mmCIF file of C-alpha atoms in Angstrom:
data_model
loop_
_atom_site.group_PDB
_atom_site.id
_atom_site.type_symbol
_atom_site.label_atom_id
_atom_site.label_comp_id
_atom_site.label_asym_id
_atom_site.label_seq_id
_atom_site.Cartn_x
_atom_site.Cartn_y
_atom_site.Cartn_z
ATOM 1 C CA MET G 1 1.429 -14.289 -20.307
ATOM 2 C CA LYS G 2 2.939 -15.948 -16.924
ATOM 3 C CA MET G 3 2.880 -13.589 -14.324
ATOM 4 C CA ILE G 4 3.725 -13.464 -10.538
ATOM 5 C CA ILE G 5 2.655 -10.096 -8.721
ATOM 6 C CA ASP G 6 4.818 -8.958 -5.829
ATOM 7 C CA THR G 7 2.295 -7.501 -3.598
ATOM 8 C CA ASP G 8 1.427 -5.900 -0.254
ATOM 9 C CA PRO G 9 -2.320 -5.936 -0.142
ATOM 10 C CA GLY G 10 -3.666 -3.292 0.098
ATOM 11 C CA VAL G 11 -6.859 -1.984 -1.324
ATOM 12 C CA ASP G 12 -5.726 -1.296 -4.617
ATOM 13 C CA ASP G 13 -3.669 -4.534 -4.657
ATOM 14 C CA ALA G 14 -6.931 -6.607 -4.119
ATOM 15 C CA LEU G 15 -8.312 -5.334 -7.418
ATOM 16 C CA ALA G 16 -5.245 -5.967 -9.311
ATOM 17 C CA ILE G 17 -4.989 -9.619 -8.061
ATOM 18 C CA ALA G 18 -8.687 -10.163 -8.975
ATOM 19 C CA LEU G 19 -7.899 -8.489 -12.337
ATOM 20 C CA ALA G 20 -4.812 -10.879 -13.026
ATOM 21 C CA CYS G 21 -6.839 -13.965 -12.037
ATOM 22 C CA VAL G 22 -9.673 -13.330 -14.453
ATOM 23 C CA MET G 23 -7.961 -11.718 -17.377
ATOM 24 C CA ASP G 24 -7.557 -14.419 -20.285
ATOM 25 C CA GLU G 25 -4.521 -12.762 -21.295
ATOM 26 C CA ILE G 26 -2.623 -13.709 -17.957
ATOM 27 C CA LYS G 27 -1.810 -16.805 -16.354
ATOM 28 C CA LEU G 28 -1.248 -15.969 -12.685
ATOM 29 C CA ILE G 29 1.456 -18.483 -11.235
ATOM 30 C CA GLY G 30 1.883 -16.984 -7.850
ATOM 31 C CA LEU G 31 2.250 -14.053 -5.530
ATOM 32 C CA THR G 32 5.084 -12.886 -3.410
ATOM 33 C CA THR G 33 4.405 -10.821 -0.633
ATOM 34 C CA VAL G 34 6.222 -7.556 0.755
ATOM 35 C CA PHE G 35 5.811 -5.136 3.700
ATOM 36 C CA GLY G 36 4.280 -1.812 2.403
ATOM 37 C CA ASN G 37 0.595 -0.908 2.925
ATOM 38 C CA THR G 38 0.633 -3.534 5.696
ATOM 39 C CA TYR G 39 2.903 -5.783 7.509
ATOM 40 C CA VAL G 40 4.566 -8.502 5.420
ATOM 41 C CA GLU G 41 2.903 -11.484 7.752
ATOM 42 C CA GLN G 42 -0.431 -9.490 7.155
ATOM 43 C CA SER G 43 0.026 -8.908 3.467
ATOM 44 C CA ALA G 44 0.704 -13.017 3.271
ATOM 45 C CA ARG G 45 -2.481 -13.438 4.736
ATOM 46 C CA ASN G 46 -4.423 -11.143 2.638
ATOM 47 C CA ALA G 47 -2.646 -12.521 -0.458
ATOM 48 C CA ARG G 48 -3.680 -15.997 0.415
ATOM 49 C CA TYR G 49 -7.129 -14.856 1.380
ATOM 50 C CA MET G 50 -7.632 -13.167 -2.209
ATOM 51 C CA LEU G 51 -6.718 -16.112 -3.972
ATOM 52 C CA ASP G 52 -8.873 -18.362 -1.969
ATOM 53 C CA MET G 53 -11.846 -16.224 -2.638
ATOM 54 C CA LEU G 54 -11.138 -16.031 -6.505
ATOM 55 C CA LYS G 55 -10.809 -20.002 -6.140
ATOM 56 C CA HIS G 56 -7.263 -19.480 -7.880
ATOM 57 C CA LYS G 57 -4.629 -22.358 -7.306
ATOM 58 C CA ALA G 58 -1.544 -20.518 -6.960
ATOM 59 C CA PRO G 59 1.122 -20.145 -4.389
ATOM 60 C CA VAL G 60 2.040 -17.348 -1.803
ATOM 61 C CA ALA G 61 5.466 -16.793 -0.772
ATOM 62 C CA LYS G 62 6.323 -14.282 1.898
ATOM 63 C CA GLY G 63 9.121 -11.996 1.152
ATOM 64 C CA ALA G 64 10.921 -8.925 2.930
ATOM 65 C CA ALA G 65 9.430 -7.596 6.071
ATOM 66 C CA PHE G 66 11.694 -4.242 5.953
ATOM 67 C CA ALA G 67 13.521 -2.188 3.417
ATOM 68 C CA LEU G 68 17.157 -2.938 2.464
ATOM 69 C CA GLY G 69 19.323 -1.989 5.621
ATOM 70 C CA ARG G 70 16.172 -1.455 7.873
ATOM 71 C CA ASP G 71 14.686 -3.251 10.892
ATOM 72 C CA SER G 72 11.474 -1.709 11.262
ATOM 73 C CA HIS G 73 8.473 -0.537 9.217
ATOM 74 C CA ASP G 74 5.325 1.527 9.626
ATOM 75 C CA PRO G 75 2.378 0.150 7.536
ATOM 76 C CA SER G 76 0.177 2.742 5.692
ATOM 77 C CA ASP G 77 -2.897 1.816 7.760
ATOM 78 C CA TYR G 78 -4.355 5.343 7.310
ATOM 79 C CA VAL G 79 -4.639 4.692 3.706
ATOM 80 C CA HIS G 80 -5.623 0.810 3.489
ATOM 81 C CA GLY G 81 -7.053 0.209 7.114
ATOM 82 C CA PRO G 82 -5.625 -1.427 10.208
ATOM 83 C CA GLU G 83 -5.235 -5.044 8.333
ATOM 84 C CA GLY G 84 -5.041 -3.711 4.593
ATOM 85 C CA PHE G 85 -8.333 -4.165 3.628
ATOM 86 C CA GLY G 86 -10.176 -1.095 4.793
ATOM 87 C CA ALA G 87 -12.201 -1.437 7.819
ATOM 88 C CA LEU G 88 -12.155 -5.392 7.250
ATOM 89 C CA THR G 89 -10.240 -6.926 10.281
ATOM 90 C CA ASP G 90 -9.879 -10.377 11.492
ATOM 91 C CA ILE G 91 -8.549 -11.862 8.033
ATOM 92 C CA PRO G 92 -8.288 -15.622 8.586
ATOM 93 C CA GLN G 93 -4.880 -16.784 9.824
ATOM 94 C CA ILE G 94 -3.806 -18.822 6.545
ATOM 95 C CA GLY G 95 -0.781 -16.987 5.603
ATOM 96 C CA PHE G 96 1.831 -18.014 2.982
ATOM 97 C CA ASP G 97 2.025 -21.540 1.764
ATOM 98 C CA ASP G 98 5.488 -21.749 0.094
ATOM 99 C CA PRO G 99 8.460 -22.459 2.351
ATOM 100 C CA ARG G 100 10.771 -20.371 0.108
ATOM 101 C CA SER G 101 11.394 -16.612 0.668
ATOM 102 C CA ALA G 102 9.841 -14.649 -2.020
ATOM 103 C CA ALA G 103 13.185 -13.620 -3.426
ATOM 104 C CA GLN G 104 13.976 -17.290 -3.927
ATOM 105 C CA PHE G 105 10.581 -18.111 -5.308
ATOM 106 C CA LEU G 106 11.227 -15.498 -7.923
ATOM 107 C CA VAL G 107 14.715 -16.597 -8.919
ATOM 108 C CA ASP G 108 13.329 -20.421 -9.039
ATOM 109 C CA ALA G 109 10.233 -19.274 -11.213
ATOM 110 C CA ALA G 110 12.355 -17.027 -13.528
ATOM 111 C CA ALA G 111 14.659 -20.083 -14.224
ATOM 112 C CA GLU G 112 12.061 -22.430 -14.895
ATOM 113 C CA HIS G 113 10.212 -20.135 -17.096
ATOM 114 C CA LYS G 114 13.312 -18.632 -18.757
ATOM 115 C CA GLY G 115 12.260 -15.839 -21.045
ATOM 116 C CA GLU G 116 8.588 -16.226 -20.370
ATOM 117 C CA LEU G 117 8.082 -14.697 -16.916
ATOM 118 C CA VAL G 118 6.623 -11.238 -16.145
ATOM 119 C CA ILE G 119 7.042 -9.751 -12.629
ATOM 120 C CA CYS G 120 4.363 -7.080 -11.695
ATOM 121 C CA PRO G 121 5.542 -5.616 -8.247
ATOM 122 C CA ILE G 122 2.867 -3.350 -6.912
ATOM 123 C CA GLY G 123 4.717 -2.720 -3.658
ATOM 124 C CA PRO G 124 8.248 -1.813 -2.585
ATOM 125 C CA LEU G 125 10.787 -3.205 -4.550
ATOM 126 C CA THR G 126 12.831 -5.129 -2.059
ATOM 127 C CA ASN G 127 12.075 -8.799 -3.303
ATOM 128 C CA ILE G 128 13.117 -7.706 -6.801
ATOM 129 C CA ALA G 129 16.272 -6.337 -5.626
ATOM 130 C CA LEU G 130 17.007 -9.413 -3.076
ATOM 131 C CA ALA G 131 16.423 -11.664 -6.206
ATOM 132 C CA LEU G 132 18.915 -9.932 -8.256
ATOM 133 C CA GLU G 133 21.287 -10.269 -5.502
ATOM 134 C CA LEU G 134 20.578 -13.978 -5.283
ATOM 135 C CA ASP G 135 21.124 -14.920 -8.944
ATOM 136 C CA PRO G 136 23.424 -13.265 -11.636
ATOM 137 C CA ASN G 137 21.035 -14.917 -14.134
ATOM 138 C CA PHE G 138 17.832 -13.404 -12.824
ATOM 139 C CA ALA G 139 17.682 -10.221 -14.963
ATOM 140 C CA ALA G 140 18.310 -12.429 -18.099
ATOM 141 C CA ASN G 141 15.859 -14.979 -17.152
ATOM 142 C CA VAL G 142 12.994 -12.721 -16.504
ATOM 143 C CA LYS G 143 10.997 -11.398 -19.716
ATOM 144 C CA ASP G 144 9.619 -8.286 -18.182
ATOM 145 C CA VAL G 145 9.239 -6.279 -14.904
ATOM 146 C CA ILE G 146 6.178 -4.167 -15.049
ATOM 147 C CA LEU G 147 6.010 -2.281 -11.875
ATOM 148 C CA MET G 148 3.513 0.224 -9.977
ATOM 149 C CA GLY G 149 5.595 3.015 -8.640
ATOM 150 C CA GLY G 150 7.403 6.193 -9.132
ATOM 151 C CA ALA G 151 6.497 9.545 -10.296
ATOM 152 C CA TYR G 152 8.646 10.905 -13.361
ATOM 153 C CA GLN G 153 6.817 14.317 -14.075
ATOM 154 C CA HIS G 154 4.015 13.895 -11.625
ATOM 155 C CA ALA G 155 4.138 15.246 -8.142
ATOM 156 C CA GLY G 156 4.755 12.620 -5.412
ATOM 157 C CA ASN G 157 2.026 11.031 -3.189
ATOM 158 C CA ILE G 158 3.837 10.361 0.234
ATOM 159 C CA THR G 159 6.282 13.611 -0.241
ATOM 160 C CA PRO G 160 6.105 16.215 -2.987
ATOM 161 C CA HIS G 161 8.659 14.560 -4.915
ATOM 162 C CA ALA G 162 8.337 10.540 -4.093
ATOM 163 C CA GLU G 163 5.824 7.954 -4.764
ATOM 164 C CA ALA G 164 5.130 5.697 -1.746
ATOM 165 C CA ASN G 165 6.463 2.545 -3.220
ATOM 166 C CA ILE G 166 9.710 3.845 -4.354
ATOM 167 C CA TYR G 167 9.952 5.758 -1.244
ATOM 168 C CA ASN G 168 9.528 2.787 1.227
ATOM 169 C CA ASP G 169 12.860 1.276 -0.132
ATOM 170 C CA ALA G 170 14.417 3.769 -2.344
ATOM 171 C CA ALA G 171 17.833 1.679 -2.385
ATOM 172 C CA ALA G 172 15.888 -1.431 -3.829
ATOM 173 C CA ALA G 173 14.210 0.649 -6.439
ATOM 174 C CA ASP G 174 17.343 2.133 -7.434
ATOM 175 C CA ALA G 175 18.923 -1.419 -7.800
ATOM 176 C CA VAL G 176 16.207 -2.466 -10.131
ATOM 177 C CA PHE G 177 16.469 0.664 -12.307
ATOM 178 C CA ALA G 178 20.366 0.096 -12.332
ATOM 179 C CA SER G 179 20.066 -3.427 -13.427
ATOM 180 C CA ASP G 180 19.679 -5.140 -16.689
ATOM 181 C CA LEU G 181 16.054 -6.103 -16.133
ATOM 182 C CA ASN G 182 13.731 -4.984 -18.824
ATOM 183 C CA VAL G 183 11.468 -2.538 -16.604
ATOM 184 C CA THR G 184 8.383 -0.801 -17.211
ATOM 185 C CA MET G 185 7.354 1.983 -14.653
ATOM 186 C CA VAL G 186 3.715 2.586 -14.168
ATOM 187 C CA GLY G 187 3.887 5.574 -11.960
ATOM 188 C CA LEU G 188 1.538 8.312 -10.916
ATOM 189 C CA ASP G 189 1.878 10.023 -14.201
ATOM 190 C CA ALA G 190 -0.529 7.218 -15.661
ATOM 191 C CA THR G 191 -2.245 5.991 -12.683
ATOM 192 C CA MET G 192 -3.774 9.512 -11.540
ATOM 193 C CA GLN G 193 -5.496 10.009 -14.816
ATOM 194 C CA THR G 194 -8.298 7.362 -14.168
ATOM 195 C CA LEU G 195 -10.315 7.534 -10.892
ATOM 196 C CA LEU G 196 -12.730 4.958 -9.424
ATOM 197 C CA THR G 197 -15.826 6.383 -8.125
ATOM 198 C CA TRP G 198 -18.106 4.989 -5.427
ATOM 199 C CA ASP G 199 -20.640 4.223 -8.222
ATOM 200 C CA ASP G 200 -17.935 2.267 -9.860
ATOM 201 C CA PHE G 201 -17.527 0.164 -6.904
ATOM 202 C CA VAL G 202 -21.293 -0.337 -6.217
ATOM 203 C CA GLN G 203 -21.681 -1.662 -9.855
ATOM 204 C CA MET G 204 -18.687 -4.299 -9.282
ATOM 205 C CA GLY G 205 -20.756 -5.396 -6.069
ATOM 206 C CA LYS G 206 -23.947 -5.892 -8.152
ATOM 207 C CA ASP G 207 -22.392 -7.397 -11.064
ATOM 208 C CA ALA G 208 -20.251 -9.713 -8.899
ATOM 209 C CA PRO G 209 -21.678 -9.951 -5.526
ATOM 210 C CA ARG G 210 -18.921 -12.310 -3.898
ATOM 211 C CA VAL G 211 -15.654 -10.721 -5.321
ATOM 212 C CA GLY G 212 -17.164 -7.239 -6.592
ATOM 213 C CA GLY G 213 -18.828 -6.734 -3.243
ATOM 214 C CA PHE G 214 -15.727 -7.422 -1.152
ATOM 215 C CA ILE G 215 -13.844 -4.988 -3.397
ATOM 216 C CA ARG G 216 -16.445 -2.272 -2.890
ATOM 217 C CA ASP G 217 -16.782 -3.067 0.742
ATOM 218 C CA ILE G 218 -12.716 -2.417 1.596
ATOM 219 C CA SER G 219 -12.649 0.484 -0.912
ATOM 220 C CA ASP G 220 -14.934 2.623 1.171
ATOM 221 C CA PHE G 221 -12.067 3.331 3.540
ATOM 222 C CA TYR G 222 -9.772 4.020 0.616
ATOM 223 C CA LEU G 223 -12.231 6.496 -0.750
ATOM 224 C CA ARG G 224 -12.496 8.210 2.650
ATOM 225 C CA PHE G 225 -8.831 8.667 2.284
ATOM 226 C CA TYR G 226 -8.830 10.347 -0.932
ATOM 227 C CA ARG G 227 -11.516 12.719 0.276
ATOM 228 C CA SER G 228 -9.488 13.696 3.268
ATOM 229 C CA ILE G 229 -6.707 14.964 0.976
ATOM 230 C CA GLY G 230 -8.836 16.729 -1.200
ATOM 231 C CA ILE G 231 -9.556 14.275 -3.925
ATOM 232 C CA GLU G 232 -13.112 14.278 -4.246
ATOM 233 C CA GLY G 233 -13.631 12.470 -7.703
ATOM 234 C CA GLY G 234 -12.704 8.795 -6.513
ATOM 235 C CA CYS G 235 -9.532 6.984 -6.194
ATOM 236 C CA ALA G 236 -6.833 5.794 -8.417
ATOM 237 C CA MET G 237 -6.497 2.220 -9.456
ATOM 238 C CA HIS G 238 -2.787 2.419 -8.907
ATOM 239 C CA ASP G 239 -1.938 -1.203 -8.958
ATOM 240 C CA SER G 240 -4.490 -2.495 -11.684
ATOM 241 C CA MET G 241 -2.856 -0.078 -14.020
ATOM 242 C CA ALA G 242 0.518 -2.396 -14.114
ATOM 243 C CA VAL G 243 -1.488 -5.384 -14.734
ATOM 244 C CA LEU G 244 -3.195 -3.464 -17.796
ATOM 245 C CA VAL G 245 0.044 -2.362 -19.157
ATOM 246 C CA ALA G 246 1.240 -5.974 -19.094
ATOM 247 C CA ALA G 247 -1.599 -7.091 -21.218
ATOM 248 C CA PHE G 248 -2.684 -4.021 -23.022
ATOM 249 C CA PRO G 249 0.433 -1.695 -23.848
ATOM 250 C CA GLU G 250 -1.370 -0.337 -26.941
ATOM 251 C CA ARG G 251 -3.732 1.651 -24.402
ATOM 252 C CA PHE G 252 -0.916 3.402 -23.067
ATOM 253 C CA THR G 253 1.532 5.948 -24.103
ATOM 254 C CA PHE G 254 5.302 5.631 -23.082
ATOM 255 C CA GLU G 255 8.607 7.551 -22.683
ATOM 256 C CA ASN G 256 11.847 6.001 -22.559
ATOM 257 C CA SER G 257 14.727 7.003 -20.100
ATOM 258 C CA GLY G 258 17.101 5.506 -17.743
ATOM 259 C CA LEU G 259 16.274 6.062 -14.065
ATOM 260 C CA GLN G 260 17.713 6.825 -10.853
ATOM 261 C CA VAL G 261 16.128 6.861 -7.232
ATOM 262 C CA ILE G 262 17.553 9.848 -4.916
ATOM 263 C CA LEU G 263 18.921 7.938 -1.767
ATOM 264 C CA GLU G 264 18.975 10.752 0.678
ATOM 265 C CA GLY G 265 17.811 14.296 1.782
ATOM 266 C CA ASP G 266 14.409 16.058 1.022
ATOM 267 C CA GLU G 267 13.991 14.382 -2.265
ATOM 268 C CA LEU G 268 14.736 10.753 -0.880
ATOM 269 C CA GLY G 269 12.805 8.394 -3.422
ATOM 270 C CA ARG G 270 12.310 10.628 -6.261
ATOM 271 C CA THR G 271 12.521 8.887 -9.606
ATOM 272 C CA CYS G 272 14.565 11.018 -12.111
ATOM 273 C CA ALA G 273 16.347 10.697 -15.527
ATOM 274 C CA ASP G 274 19.823 9.175 -15.737
ATOM 275 C CA PRO G 275 20.904 8.612 -19.374
ATOM 276 C CA SER G 276 23.914 6.446 -18.232
ATOM 277 C CA ARG G 277 21.360 3.726 -17.279
ATOM 278 C CA LYS G 278 19.456 1.065 -19.300
ATOM 279 C CA LYS G 279 16.226 2.615 -20.483
ATOM 280 C CA THR G 280 12.872 2.043 -18.557
ATOM 281 C CA ARG G 281 9.535 2.358 -20.380
ATOM 282 C CA ILE G 282 7.671 4.698 -18.412
ATOM 283 C CA ALA G 283 3.945 4.923 -18.823
ATOM 284 C CA MET G 284 2.968 8.473 -19.068
ATOM 285 C CA GLY G 285 -0.687 8.114 -20.424
ATOM 286 C CA VAL G 286 -3.838 5.943 -20.701
ATOM 287 C CA ASP G 287 -6.735 5.542 -22.865
ATOM 288 C CA THR G 288 -9.017 7.012 -19.993
ATOM 289 C CA SER G 289 -12.077 6.047 -21.975
ATOM 290 C CA TRP G 290 -11.443 2.434 -21.971
ATOM 291 C CA ALA G 291 -9.734 1.779 -18.531
ATOM 292 C CA VAL G 292 -12.553 1.957 -15.829
ATOM 293 C CA PRO G 293 -15.161 0.350 -18.220
ATOM 294 C CA TYR G 294 -12.887 -2.641 -19.037
ATOM 295 C CA VAL G 295 -11.804 -3.176 -15.371
ATOM 296 C CA LYS G 296 -15.549 -3.405 -14.334
ATOM 297 C CA SER G 297 -16.357 -5.494 -17.169
ATOM 298 C CA GLU G 298 -13.755 -7.900 -16.003
ATOM 299 C CA ILE G 299 -14.841 -8.048 -12.594
ATOM 300 C CA ALA G 300 -18.467 -8.720 -13.553
ATOM 301 C CA ARG G 301 -17.173 -11.699 -15.127
ATOM 302 C CA LEU G 302 -16.395 -13.181 -11.302
ATOM 303 C CA SER G 303 -20.059 -13.245 -10.742
#
């Protein structure tokens, strides 16, 4: 399948990008970047850095710096590190290499690959909402949007009610769920069912010293954050789960419901049912005996 990942790299984004580059089921045709785990300029540099490390020829288009209607953003540096890649700093200043905005890049790609393009947003949904505004045919042109975000029956991870990607631009997320896009939400209900341990990352480093070793090194910071909030068993591979759903939906269980996002108050960013809207496919479970071994085996192919 032809895929664009909309990303805010991000430790778990790095693993998802590596997976998409190596998996035979996916043809990654570009990355678009957004604010979130880090500032959008840094996310563009990180995205380009990952593709160069993976020797994958695809463009990077820089997108939204802030949520809809806002003019500032505080990155999640306490989770992902000062530049998004754990303790690693001084990422080369390569940056984006496509002059179009991320939203325009998405609109153009959807028109070029009408009915074939899968968009996998693994950060705030601002670029997707902007693409919907740019082109009234965007939703019809896109095959699927398979996003990492949301918490349906699970508790939130940035507030008791909200998952971080949805919370960081609740208005954009609500616009996506209200649209005619074919949306699959891969949220905390599924992603928190499997954890990657330090031993898993060490194995990746042994199997693929260059790429796996990089993922191991940046994940140490991420694991420390998980331990700081009382999760000792490892860290979730949130973003990779969306990539896995795109390629192997049979390994997951789903519910279907229209969704809305709470836009104000204490429950800002909460994803909840709205039967009046087009149904979203919501990932609720995953084959836990398969997911981690599969990811490790694919990373090993990057040796």
